Coordinates of C-alpha atoms in Angstrom, one line a residue:
Chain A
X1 CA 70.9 123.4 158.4
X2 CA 69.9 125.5 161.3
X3 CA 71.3 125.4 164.8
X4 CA 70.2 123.4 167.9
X5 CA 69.9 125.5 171.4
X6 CA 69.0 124.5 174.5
X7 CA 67.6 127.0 176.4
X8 CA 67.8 127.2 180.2
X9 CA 66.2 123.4 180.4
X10 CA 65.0 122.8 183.9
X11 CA 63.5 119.1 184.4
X12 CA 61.8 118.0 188.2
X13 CA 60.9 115.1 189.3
X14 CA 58.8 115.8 192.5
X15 CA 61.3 117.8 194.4
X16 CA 64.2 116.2 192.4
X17 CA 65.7 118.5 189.8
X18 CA 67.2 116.4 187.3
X19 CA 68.6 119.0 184.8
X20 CA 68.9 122.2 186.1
X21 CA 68.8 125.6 183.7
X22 CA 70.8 123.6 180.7
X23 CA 72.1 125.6 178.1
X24 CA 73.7 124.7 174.9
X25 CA 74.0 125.0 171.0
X26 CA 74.7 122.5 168.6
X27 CA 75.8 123.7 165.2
X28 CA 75.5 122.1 162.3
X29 CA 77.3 119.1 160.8
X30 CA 79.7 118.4 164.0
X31 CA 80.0 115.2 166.4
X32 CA 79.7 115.9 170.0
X33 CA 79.8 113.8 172.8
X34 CA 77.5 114.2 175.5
X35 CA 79.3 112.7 178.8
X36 CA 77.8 112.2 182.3
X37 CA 77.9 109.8 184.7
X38 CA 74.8 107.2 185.4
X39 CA 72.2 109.6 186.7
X40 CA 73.5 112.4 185.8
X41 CA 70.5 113.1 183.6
X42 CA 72.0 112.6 179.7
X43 CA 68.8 110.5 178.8
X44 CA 66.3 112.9 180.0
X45 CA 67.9 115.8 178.4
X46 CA 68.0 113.9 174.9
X47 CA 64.4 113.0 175.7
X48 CA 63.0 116.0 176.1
X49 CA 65.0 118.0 172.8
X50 CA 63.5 114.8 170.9
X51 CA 60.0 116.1 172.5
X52 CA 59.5 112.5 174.6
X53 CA 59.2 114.2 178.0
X54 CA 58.3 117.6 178.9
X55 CA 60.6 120.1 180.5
X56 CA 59.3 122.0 183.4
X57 CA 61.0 125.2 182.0
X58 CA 63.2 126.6 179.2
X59 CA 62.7 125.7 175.5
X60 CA 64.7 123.8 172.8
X61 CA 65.3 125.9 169.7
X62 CA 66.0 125.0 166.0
X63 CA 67.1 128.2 164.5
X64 CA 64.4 130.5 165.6
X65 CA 61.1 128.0 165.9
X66 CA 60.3 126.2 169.1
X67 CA 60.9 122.7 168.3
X68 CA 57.9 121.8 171.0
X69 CA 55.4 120.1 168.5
X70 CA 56.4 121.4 165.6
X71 CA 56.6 118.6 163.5
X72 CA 58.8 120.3 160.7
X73 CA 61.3 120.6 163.5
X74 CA 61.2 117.5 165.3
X75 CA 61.2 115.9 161.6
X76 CA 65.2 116.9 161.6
X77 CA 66.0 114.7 165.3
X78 CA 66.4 111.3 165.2
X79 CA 66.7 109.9 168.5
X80 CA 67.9 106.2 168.9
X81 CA 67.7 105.3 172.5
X82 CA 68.0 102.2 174.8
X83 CA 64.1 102.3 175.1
X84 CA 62.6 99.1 174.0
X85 CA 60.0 100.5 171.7
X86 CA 57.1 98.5 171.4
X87 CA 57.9 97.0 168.3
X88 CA 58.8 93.1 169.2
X89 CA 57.3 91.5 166.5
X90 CA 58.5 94.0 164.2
X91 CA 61.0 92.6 161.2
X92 CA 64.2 95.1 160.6
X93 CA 63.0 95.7 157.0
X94 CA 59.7 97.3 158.6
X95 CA 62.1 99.6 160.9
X96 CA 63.4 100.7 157.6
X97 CA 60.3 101.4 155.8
X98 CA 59.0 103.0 158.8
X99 CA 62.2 106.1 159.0
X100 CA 61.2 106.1 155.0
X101 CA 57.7 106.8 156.3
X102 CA 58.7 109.5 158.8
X103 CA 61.4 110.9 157.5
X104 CA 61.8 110.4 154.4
X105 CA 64.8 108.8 151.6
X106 CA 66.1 106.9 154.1
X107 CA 69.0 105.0 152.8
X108 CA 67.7 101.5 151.7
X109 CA 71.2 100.4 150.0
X110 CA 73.5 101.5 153.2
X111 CA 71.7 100.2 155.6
X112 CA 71.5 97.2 153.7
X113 CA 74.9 97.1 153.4
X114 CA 75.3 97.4 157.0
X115 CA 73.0 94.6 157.9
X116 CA 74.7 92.5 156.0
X117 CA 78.2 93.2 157.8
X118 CA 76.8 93.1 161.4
X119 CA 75.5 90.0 160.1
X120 CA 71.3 90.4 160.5
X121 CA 68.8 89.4 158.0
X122 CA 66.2 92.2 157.5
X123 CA 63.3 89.5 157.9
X124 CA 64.0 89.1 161.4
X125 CA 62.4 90.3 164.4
X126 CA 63.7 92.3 167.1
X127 CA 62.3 89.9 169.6
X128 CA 64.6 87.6 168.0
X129 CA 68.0 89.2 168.2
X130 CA 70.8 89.5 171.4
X131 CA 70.8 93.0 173.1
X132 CA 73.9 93.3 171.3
X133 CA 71.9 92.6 167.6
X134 CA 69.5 95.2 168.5
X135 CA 71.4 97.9 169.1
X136 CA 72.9 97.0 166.0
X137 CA 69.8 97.3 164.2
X138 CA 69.0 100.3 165.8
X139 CA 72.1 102.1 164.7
X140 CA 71.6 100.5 161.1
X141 CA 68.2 102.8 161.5
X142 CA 69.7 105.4 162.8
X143 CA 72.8 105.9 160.2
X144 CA 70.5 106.0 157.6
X145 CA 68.0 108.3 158.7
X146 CA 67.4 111.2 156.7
X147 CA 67.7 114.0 159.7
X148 CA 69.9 116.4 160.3
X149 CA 70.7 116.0 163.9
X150 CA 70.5 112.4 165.4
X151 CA 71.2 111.7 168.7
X152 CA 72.5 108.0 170.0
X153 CA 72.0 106.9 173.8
X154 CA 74.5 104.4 174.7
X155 CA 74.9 103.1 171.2
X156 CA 77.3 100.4 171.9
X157 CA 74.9 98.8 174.8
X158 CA 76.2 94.7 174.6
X159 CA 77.7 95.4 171.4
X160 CA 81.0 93.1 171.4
X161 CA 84.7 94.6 170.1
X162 CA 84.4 94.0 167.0
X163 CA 80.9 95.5 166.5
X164 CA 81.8 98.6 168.4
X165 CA 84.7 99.1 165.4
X166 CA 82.4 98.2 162.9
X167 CA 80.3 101.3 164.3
X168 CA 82.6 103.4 164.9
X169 CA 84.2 102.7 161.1
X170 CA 80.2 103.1 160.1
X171 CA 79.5 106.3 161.9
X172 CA 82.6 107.7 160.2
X173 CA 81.7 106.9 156.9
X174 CA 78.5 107.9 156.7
X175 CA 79.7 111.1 158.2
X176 CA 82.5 111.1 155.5
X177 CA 79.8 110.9 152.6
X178 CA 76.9 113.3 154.3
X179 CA 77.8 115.9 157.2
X180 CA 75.5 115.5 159.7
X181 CA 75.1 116.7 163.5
X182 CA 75.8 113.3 166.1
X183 CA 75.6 114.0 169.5
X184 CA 76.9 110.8 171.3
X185 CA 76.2 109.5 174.7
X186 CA 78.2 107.1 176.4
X187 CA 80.2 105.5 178.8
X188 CA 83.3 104.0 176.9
X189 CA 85.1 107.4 176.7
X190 CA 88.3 106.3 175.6
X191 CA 87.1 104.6 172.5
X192 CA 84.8 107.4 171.1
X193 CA 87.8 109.8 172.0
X194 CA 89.0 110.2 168.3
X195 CA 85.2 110.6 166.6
X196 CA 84.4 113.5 169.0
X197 CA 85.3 117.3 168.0
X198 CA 83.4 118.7 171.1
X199 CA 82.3 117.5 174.6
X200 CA 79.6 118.4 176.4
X201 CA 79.7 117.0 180.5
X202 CA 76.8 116.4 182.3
X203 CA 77.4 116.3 186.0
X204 CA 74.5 116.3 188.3
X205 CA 72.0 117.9 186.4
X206 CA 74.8 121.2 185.3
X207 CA 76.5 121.5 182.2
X208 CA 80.5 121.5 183.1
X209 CA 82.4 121.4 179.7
X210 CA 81.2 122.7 176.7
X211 CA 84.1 123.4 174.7
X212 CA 86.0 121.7 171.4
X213 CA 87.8 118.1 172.6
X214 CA 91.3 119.3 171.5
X215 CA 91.1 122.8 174.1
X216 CA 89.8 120.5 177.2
X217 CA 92.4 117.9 176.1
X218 CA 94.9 120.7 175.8
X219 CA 94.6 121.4 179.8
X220 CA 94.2 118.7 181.2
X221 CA 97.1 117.2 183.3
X222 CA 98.4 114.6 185.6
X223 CA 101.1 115.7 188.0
X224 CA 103.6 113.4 189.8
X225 CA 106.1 113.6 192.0
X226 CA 107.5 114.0 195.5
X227 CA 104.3 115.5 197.6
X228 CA 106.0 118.6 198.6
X229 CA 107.3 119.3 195.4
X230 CA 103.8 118.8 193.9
X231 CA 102.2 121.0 196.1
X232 CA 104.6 123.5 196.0
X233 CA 104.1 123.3 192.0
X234 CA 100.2 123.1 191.8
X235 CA 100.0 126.0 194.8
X236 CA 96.6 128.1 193.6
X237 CA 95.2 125.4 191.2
X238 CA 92.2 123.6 191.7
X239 CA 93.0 119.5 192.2
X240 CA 90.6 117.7 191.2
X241 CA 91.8 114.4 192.6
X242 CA 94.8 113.1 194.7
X243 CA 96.5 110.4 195.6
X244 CA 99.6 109.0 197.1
X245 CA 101.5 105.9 196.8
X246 CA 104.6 105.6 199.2
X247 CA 106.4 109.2 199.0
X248 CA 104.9 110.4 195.4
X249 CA 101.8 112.1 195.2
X250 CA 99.6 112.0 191.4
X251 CA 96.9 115.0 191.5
X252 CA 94.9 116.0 188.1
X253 CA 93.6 119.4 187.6
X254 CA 91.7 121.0 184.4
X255 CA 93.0 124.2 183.5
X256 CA 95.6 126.2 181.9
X257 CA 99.4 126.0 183.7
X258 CA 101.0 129.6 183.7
X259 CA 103.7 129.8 181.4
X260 CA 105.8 131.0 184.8
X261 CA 105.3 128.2 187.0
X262 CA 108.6 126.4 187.2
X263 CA 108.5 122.8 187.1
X264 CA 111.4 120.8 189.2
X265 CA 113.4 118.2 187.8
X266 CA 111.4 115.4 190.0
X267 CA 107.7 116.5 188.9
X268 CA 106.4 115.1 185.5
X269 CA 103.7 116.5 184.1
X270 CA 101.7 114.4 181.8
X271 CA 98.2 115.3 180.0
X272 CA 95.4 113.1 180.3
X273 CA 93.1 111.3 178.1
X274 CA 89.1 112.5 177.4
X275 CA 88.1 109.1 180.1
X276 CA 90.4 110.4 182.6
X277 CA 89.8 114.1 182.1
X278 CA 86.4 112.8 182.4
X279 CA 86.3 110.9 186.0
X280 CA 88.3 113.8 187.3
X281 CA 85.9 116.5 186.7
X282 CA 83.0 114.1 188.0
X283 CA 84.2 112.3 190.7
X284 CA 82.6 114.1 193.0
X285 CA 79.3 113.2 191.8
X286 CA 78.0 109.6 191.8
X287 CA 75.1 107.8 190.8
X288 CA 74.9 106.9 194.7
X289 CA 73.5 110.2 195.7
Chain B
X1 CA 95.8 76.1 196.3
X2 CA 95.5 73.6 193.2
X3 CA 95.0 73.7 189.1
X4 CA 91.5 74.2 187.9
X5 CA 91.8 71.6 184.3
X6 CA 89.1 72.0 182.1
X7 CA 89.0 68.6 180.0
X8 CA 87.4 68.6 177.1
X9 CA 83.9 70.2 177.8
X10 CA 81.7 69.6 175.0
X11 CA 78.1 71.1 175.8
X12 CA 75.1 71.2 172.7
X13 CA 71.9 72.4 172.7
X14 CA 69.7 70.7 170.5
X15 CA 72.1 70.1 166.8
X16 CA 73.6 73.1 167.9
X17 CA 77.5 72.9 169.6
X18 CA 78.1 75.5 171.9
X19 CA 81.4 74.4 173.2
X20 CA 83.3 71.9 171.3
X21 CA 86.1 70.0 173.6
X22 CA 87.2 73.0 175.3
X23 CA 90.2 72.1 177.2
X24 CA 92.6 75.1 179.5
X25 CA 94.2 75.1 182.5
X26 CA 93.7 77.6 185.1
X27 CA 96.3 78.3 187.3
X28 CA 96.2 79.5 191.1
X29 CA 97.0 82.8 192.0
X30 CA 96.4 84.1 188.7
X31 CA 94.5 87.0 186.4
X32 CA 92.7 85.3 183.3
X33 CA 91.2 86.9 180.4
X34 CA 88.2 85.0 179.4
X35 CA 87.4 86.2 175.9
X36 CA 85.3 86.2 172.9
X37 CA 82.8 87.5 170.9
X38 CA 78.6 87.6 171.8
X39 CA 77.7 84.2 171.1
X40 CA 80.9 82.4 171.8
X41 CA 80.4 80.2 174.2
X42 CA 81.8 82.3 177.9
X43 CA 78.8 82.2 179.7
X44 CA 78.0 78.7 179.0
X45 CA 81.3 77.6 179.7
X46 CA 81.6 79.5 183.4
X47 CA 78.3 78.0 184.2
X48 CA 79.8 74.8 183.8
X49 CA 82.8 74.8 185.3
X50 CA 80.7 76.6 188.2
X51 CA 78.1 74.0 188.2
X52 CA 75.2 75.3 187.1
X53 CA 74.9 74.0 184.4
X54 CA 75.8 70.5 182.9
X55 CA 78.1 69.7 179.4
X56 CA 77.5 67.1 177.8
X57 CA 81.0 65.2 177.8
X58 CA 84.3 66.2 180.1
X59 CA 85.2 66.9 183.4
X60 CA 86.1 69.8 185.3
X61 CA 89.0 68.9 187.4
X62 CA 90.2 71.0 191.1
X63 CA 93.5 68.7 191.3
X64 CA 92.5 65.4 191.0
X65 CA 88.6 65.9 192.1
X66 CA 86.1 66.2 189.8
X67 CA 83.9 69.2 191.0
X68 CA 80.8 67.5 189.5
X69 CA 78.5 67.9 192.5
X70 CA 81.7 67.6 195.2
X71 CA 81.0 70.5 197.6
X72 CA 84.1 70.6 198.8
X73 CA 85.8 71.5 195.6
X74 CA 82.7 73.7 194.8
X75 CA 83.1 75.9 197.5
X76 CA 86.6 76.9 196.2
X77 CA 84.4 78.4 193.3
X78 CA 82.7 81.8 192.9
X79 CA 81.3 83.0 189.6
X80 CA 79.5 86.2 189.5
X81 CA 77.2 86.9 186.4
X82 CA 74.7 88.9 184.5
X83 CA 72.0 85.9 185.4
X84 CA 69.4 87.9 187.8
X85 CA 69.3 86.0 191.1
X86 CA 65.7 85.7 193.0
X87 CA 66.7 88.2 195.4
X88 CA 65.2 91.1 194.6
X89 CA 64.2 91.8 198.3
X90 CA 67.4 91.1 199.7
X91 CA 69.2 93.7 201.2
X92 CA 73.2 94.0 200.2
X93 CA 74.4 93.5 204.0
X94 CA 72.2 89.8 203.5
X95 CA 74.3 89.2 200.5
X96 CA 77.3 89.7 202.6
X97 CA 76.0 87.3 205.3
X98 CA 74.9 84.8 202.5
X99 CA 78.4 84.9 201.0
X100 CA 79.9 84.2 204.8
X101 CA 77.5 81.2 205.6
X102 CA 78.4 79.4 202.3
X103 CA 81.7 80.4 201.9
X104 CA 83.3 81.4 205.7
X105 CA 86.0 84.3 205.9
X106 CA 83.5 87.2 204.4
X107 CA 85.8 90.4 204.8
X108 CA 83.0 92.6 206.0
X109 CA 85.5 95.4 206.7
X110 CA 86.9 95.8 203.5
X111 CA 83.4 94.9 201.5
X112 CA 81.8 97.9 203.7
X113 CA 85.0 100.4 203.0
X114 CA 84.2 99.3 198.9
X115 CA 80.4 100.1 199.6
X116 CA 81.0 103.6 201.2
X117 CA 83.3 104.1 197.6
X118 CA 80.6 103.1 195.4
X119 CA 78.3 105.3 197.5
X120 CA 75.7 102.4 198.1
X121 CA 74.0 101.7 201.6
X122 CA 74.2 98.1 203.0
X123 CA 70.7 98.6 203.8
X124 CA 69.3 99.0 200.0
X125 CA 67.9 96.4 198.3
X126 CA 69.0 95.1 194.6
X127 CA 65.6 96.2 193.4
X128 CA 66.3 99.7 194.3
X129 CA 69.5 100.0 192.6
X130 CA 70.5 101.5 188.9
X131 CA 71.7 98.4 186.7
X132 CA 75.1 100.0 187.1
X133 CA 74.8 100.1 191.0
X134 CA 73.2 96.5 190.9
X135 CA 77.1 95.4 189.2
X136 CA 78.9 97.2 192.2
X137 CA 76.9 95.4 194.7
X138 CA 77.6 92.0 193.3
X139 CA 81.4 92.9 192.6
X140 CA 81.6 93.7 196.5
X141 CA 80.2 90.4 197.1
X142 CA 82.6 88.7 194.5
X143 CA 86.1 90.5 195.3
X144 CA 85.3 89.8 199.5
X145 CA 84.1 86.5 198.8
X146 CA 86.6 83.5 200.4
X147 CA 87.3 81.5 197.4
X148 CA 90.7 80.7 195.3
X149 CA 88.5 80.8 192.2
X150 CA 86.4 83.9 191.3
X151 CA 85.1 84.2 187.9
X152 CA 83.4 87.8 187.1
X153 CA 81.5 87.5 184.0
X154 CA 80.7 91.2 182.3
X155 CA 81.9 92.7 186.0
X156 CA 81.1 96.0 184.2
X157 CA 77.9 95.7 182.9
X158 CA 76.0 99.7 183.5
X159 CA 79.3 100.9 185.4
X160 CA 80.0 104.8 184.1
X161 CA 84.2 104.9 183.4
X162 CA 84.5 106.1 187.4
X163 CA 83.2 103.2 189.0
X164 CA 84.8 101.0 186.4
X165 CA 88.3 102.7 187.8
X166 CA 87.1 102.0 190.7
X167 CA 86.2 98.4 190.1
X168 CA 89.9 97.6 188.2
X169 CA 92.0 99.4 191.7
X170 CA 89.9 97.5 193.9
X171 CA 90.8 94.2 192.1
X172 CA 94.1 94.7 192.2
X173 CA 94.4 96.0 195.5
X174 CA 92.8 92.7 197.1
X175 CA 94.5 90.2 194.3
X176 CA 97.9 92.3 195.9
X177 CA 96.8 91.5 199.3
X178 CA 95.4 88.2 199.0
X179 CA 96.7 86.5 195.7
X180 CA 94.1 84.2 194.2
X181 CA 92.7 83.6 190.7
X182 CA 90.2 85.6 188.9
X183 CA 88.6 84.9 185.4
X184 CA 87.3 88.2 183.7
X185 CA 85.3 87.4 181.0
X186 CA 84.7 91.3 179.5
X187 CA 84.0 93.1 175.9
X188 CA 86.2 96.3 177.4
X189 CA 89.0 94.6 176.2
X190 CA 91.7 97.8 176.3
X191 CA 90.6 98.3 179.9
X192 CA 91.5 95.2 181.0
X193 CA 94.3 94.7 179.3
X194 CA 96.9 95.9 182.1
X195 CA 95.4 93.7 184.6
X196 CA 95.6 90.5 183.0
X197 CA 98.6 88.0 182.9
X198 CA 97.1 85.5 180.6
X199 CA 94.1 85.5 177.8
X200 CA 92.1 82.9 177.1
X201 CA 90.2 83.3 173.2
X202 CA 87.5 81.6 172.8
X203 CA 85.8 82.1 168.9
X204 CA 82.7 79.6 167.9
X205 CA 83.2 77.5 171.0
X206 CA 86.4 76.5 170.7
X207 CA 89.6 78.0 172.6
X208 CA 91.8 79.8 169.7
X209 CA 94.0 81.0 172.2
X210 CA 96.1 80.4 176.0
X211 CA 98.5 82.2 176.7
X212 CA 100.3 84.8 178.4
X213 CA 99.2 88.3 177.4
X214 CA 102.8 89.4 176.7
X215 CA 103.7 86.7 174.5
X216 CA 100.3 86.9 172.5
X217 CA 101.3 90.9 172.1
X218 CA 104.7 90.2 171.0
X219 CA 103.3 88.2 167.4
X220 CA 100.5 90.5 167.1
X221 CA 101.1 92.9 164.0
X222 CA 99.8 95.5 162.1
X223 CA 102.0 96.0 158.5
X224 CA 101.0 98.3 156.3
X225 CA 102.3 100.7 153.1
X226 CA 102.2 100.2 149.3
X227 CA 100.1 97.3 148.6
X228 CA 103.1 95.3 146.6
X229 CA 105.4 95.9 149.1
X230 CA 103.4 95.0 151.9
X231 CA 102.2 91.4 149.8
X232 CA 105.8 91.2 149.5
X233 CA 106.7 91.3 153.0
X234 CA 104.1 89.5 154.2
X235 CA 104.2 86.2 151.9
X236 CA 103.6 83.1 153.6
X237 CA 101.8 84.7 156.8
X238 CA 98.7 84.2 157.7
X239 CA 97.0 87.9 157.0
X240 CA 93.6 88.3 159.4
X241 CA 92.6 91.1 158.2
X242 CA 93.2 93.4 155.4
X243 CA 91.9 97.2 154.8
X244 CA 92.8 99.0 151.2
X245 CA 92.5 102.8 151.5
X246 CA 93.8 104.6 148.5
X247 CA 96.5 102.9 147.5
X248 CA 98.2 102.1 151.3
X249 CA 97.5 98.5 152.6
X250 CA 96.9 97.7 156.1
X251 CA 97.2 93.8 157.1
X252 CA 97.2 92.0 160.6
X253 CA 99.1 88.7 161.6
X254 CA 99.0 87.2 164.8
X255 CA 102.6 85.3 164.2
X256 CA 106.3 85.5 165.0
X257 CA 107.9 87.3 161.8
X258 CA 111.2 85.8 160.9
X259 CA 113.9 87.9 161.2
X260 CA 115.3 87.3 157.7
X261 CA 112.5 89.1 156.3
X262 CA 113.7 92.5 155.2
X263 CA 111.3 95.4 156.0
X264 CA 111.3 97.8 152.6
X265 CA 111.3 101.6 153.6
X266 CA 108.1 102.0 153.0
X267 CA 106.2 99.3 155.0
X268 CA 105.4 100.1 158.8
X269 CA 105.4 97.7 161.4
X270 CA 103.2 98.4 164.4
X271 CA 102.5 96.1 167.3
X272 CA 98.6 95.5 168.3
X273 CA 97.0 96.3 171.9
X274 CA 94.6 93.4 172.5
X275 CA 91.1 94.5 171.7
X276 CA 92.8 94.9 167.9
X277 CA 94.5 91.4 168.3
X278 CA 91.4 90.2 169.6
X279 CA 88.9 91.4 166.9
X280 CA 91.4 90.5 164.2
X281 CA 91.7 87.1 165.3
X282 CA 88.0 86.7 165.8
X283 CA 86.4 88.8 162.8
X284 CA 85.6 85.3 161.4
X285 CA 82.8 84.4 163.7
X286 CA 79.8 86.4 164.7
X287 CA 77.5 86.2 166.7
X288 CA 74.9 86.9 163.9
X289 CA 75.9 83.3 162.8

């Protein structure tokens, strides 16, 4: 297996740029999660290393072939997206037989399997099932494509609890038995927290965070305490967000605390999770703009 | 402000029973839980007790009125929900003056200070907006709204993790200033979990569970260790659900455990959050049924 780079992707629509000179790798055989607020331009970018939409510049790279209509490329992305394809009246068994037909051994028995837990019979239709039954179909398809990098957009869209652990359990497994690249898309952080080993964050068109989970985890902190004391403690960091409640004052920040930095008995310091690492560092942008 | 008493709210369509003599209680001034799995009945059961919809046998009670059609009781009511309203054209500061002609008592100020927050103009239509920006709107509406009853179903539906942060501070911060009761009926079960006081399960139309969320937390257990031991220990419960990996054994219960049972070494006791009470409770039913 060969790795994935984005090179200097810039997407426009009209005058709006959309993704702005995006560059990335993806190696190999590791689950990434690709973070970004609504609008921040996660689908598009998917889109066009699948070869869906066209980027106005920059390339997308397997190895050393431009993945751009080459079909031997593009024959190692699977792409399962919120798109409703137009395949209404199609049964899930003809999904199947379809990724056989593109791809290749696609995995009849797992998939089966799978149906079977979330519950679907393979002679329905789409048309037929809840959004939450379709994207379970969908990721029965996509878990059992043969391809080498597969990409999921929002893969728990109206999926209830118990589904999403069924999923996640899935996703694992299949993982487990054949090491694969997942790049994972979504907006229920927290729960996808333990599958990812990198992050990739998406704010306003610019790549932010590209680094393993465990290193952005690793600095990432909530600081509490009596307001003076806090700033007097976080003097020359960058604080990412603020806020005060009666005399104490909270502020995150993303980055490494100097060893030499004293902390005073009335300041805790606690680190955050990946969803709250995550709202810091985007905050500032919003959908709304 | 008075009880809300479901009684016995049966409601079929066709042979098929979608609520089967549901019967709570809903107390003023209170956060509710409304859960359950796709397919289980929440929708259908707030569009009842809302009026939109009619069951087929029992009452829905606001004291000792019947709300059947009584305006009076009615406008104590406010359920927000997924369904698409006719107003695409309508612009968000006409939703504020619809909400103030049927209900009285809009609070503009505050509903404008949440607007600025979620970045959306009073002057933009729903059609305009992102499904995630559609949500805001309406929650604006539903947490300025003058009622004692306010039932949000799926309040997060396309919200990225900062405006659901967003959306859970604001609820609080108006339930702290003005107490009154909302039902959340939601699949981000975790995320809710620290603003609700009670839980409401509802699994295959019927309600498997009313009570406070503390005292629901205290009997939920996972056990798990050497497969013997933990059959052992765990004779005579009620096991939910039961995972084998190698040779350890991992068992839920949802009871009190007596205290003469005597925990061998090797057997771990952990307590549940509530989206793992909640999906071992409800693994049973699916939606696929």
């Amino acid at each position: 297996m060969e790795k994935l780079k984005v090179q200097t992707i810039t997407k426009r629509y009209g005058r709006k740029v959309i993704l702005d000179a995006v560059s990335f790798e993806l190696q190999p055989a590791k689950i990434y999660g690709l973070l970004g607020r609504n609008g921040a331009g996660k689908s598009t970018l998917l889109n066009i290393i699948t070869n869906r939409i066209f980027a106005n510049q920059g390339a997308v790279m397997l190895g050393e072939q431009n993945v751009n209509n080459n079909q031997a490329s593009l024959g190692q992305f699977y792409l399962m997206s919120e798109a409703e394809l137009n395949l209404k009246h199609t049964k899930i068994k003809d999904l199947f037989s379809g990724a056989e037909l593109a791809y290749g051994n696609f995995d009849f028995e797992n998939a089966r399997r799978m149906l079977t837990a979330f519950k679907i019979s393979e002679d329905q239709t789409l048309a037929k099932l809840s959004t939450g039954l379709k994207t379970a179909a969908k990721l029965t398809v996509a878990l059992n494509v043969n391809a080498d990098y597969i990409f999921l957009d929002e893969p728990t869209l109206g999926l209830d609890a118990n589904h999403r652990e069924l999923f996640y359990h899935e996703l694992m497994r299949t993982y487990g038995e054949r090491p694969r690249t997942f790049v994972i898309s979504t907006h229920l952080i927290n729960e996808v927290q333990q599958l990812l080993e990198n992050v990739i964050i998406l704010d306003r068109g610019k790549i932010i965070v590209d680094e393993p989970v465990i290193d952005l985890l690793a600095k990432a902190y909530e600081i509490s305490g009596p307001s003076n004391l806090v700033d007097q403690y976080t003097h020359g960091l960058k604080i990412l967000t603020s806020h005060n409640f009666s005399r104490i004052k909270t502020v995150t920040v993303v980055e490494k605390l100097a060893e030499q930095r004293t902390l005073p008995d009335q300041v805790k310091v606690d680190h955050l999770d990946l969803q709250k690492t995550f709202t810091a560092l985007t905050d500032g942008g919003n959908e709304g703009e």
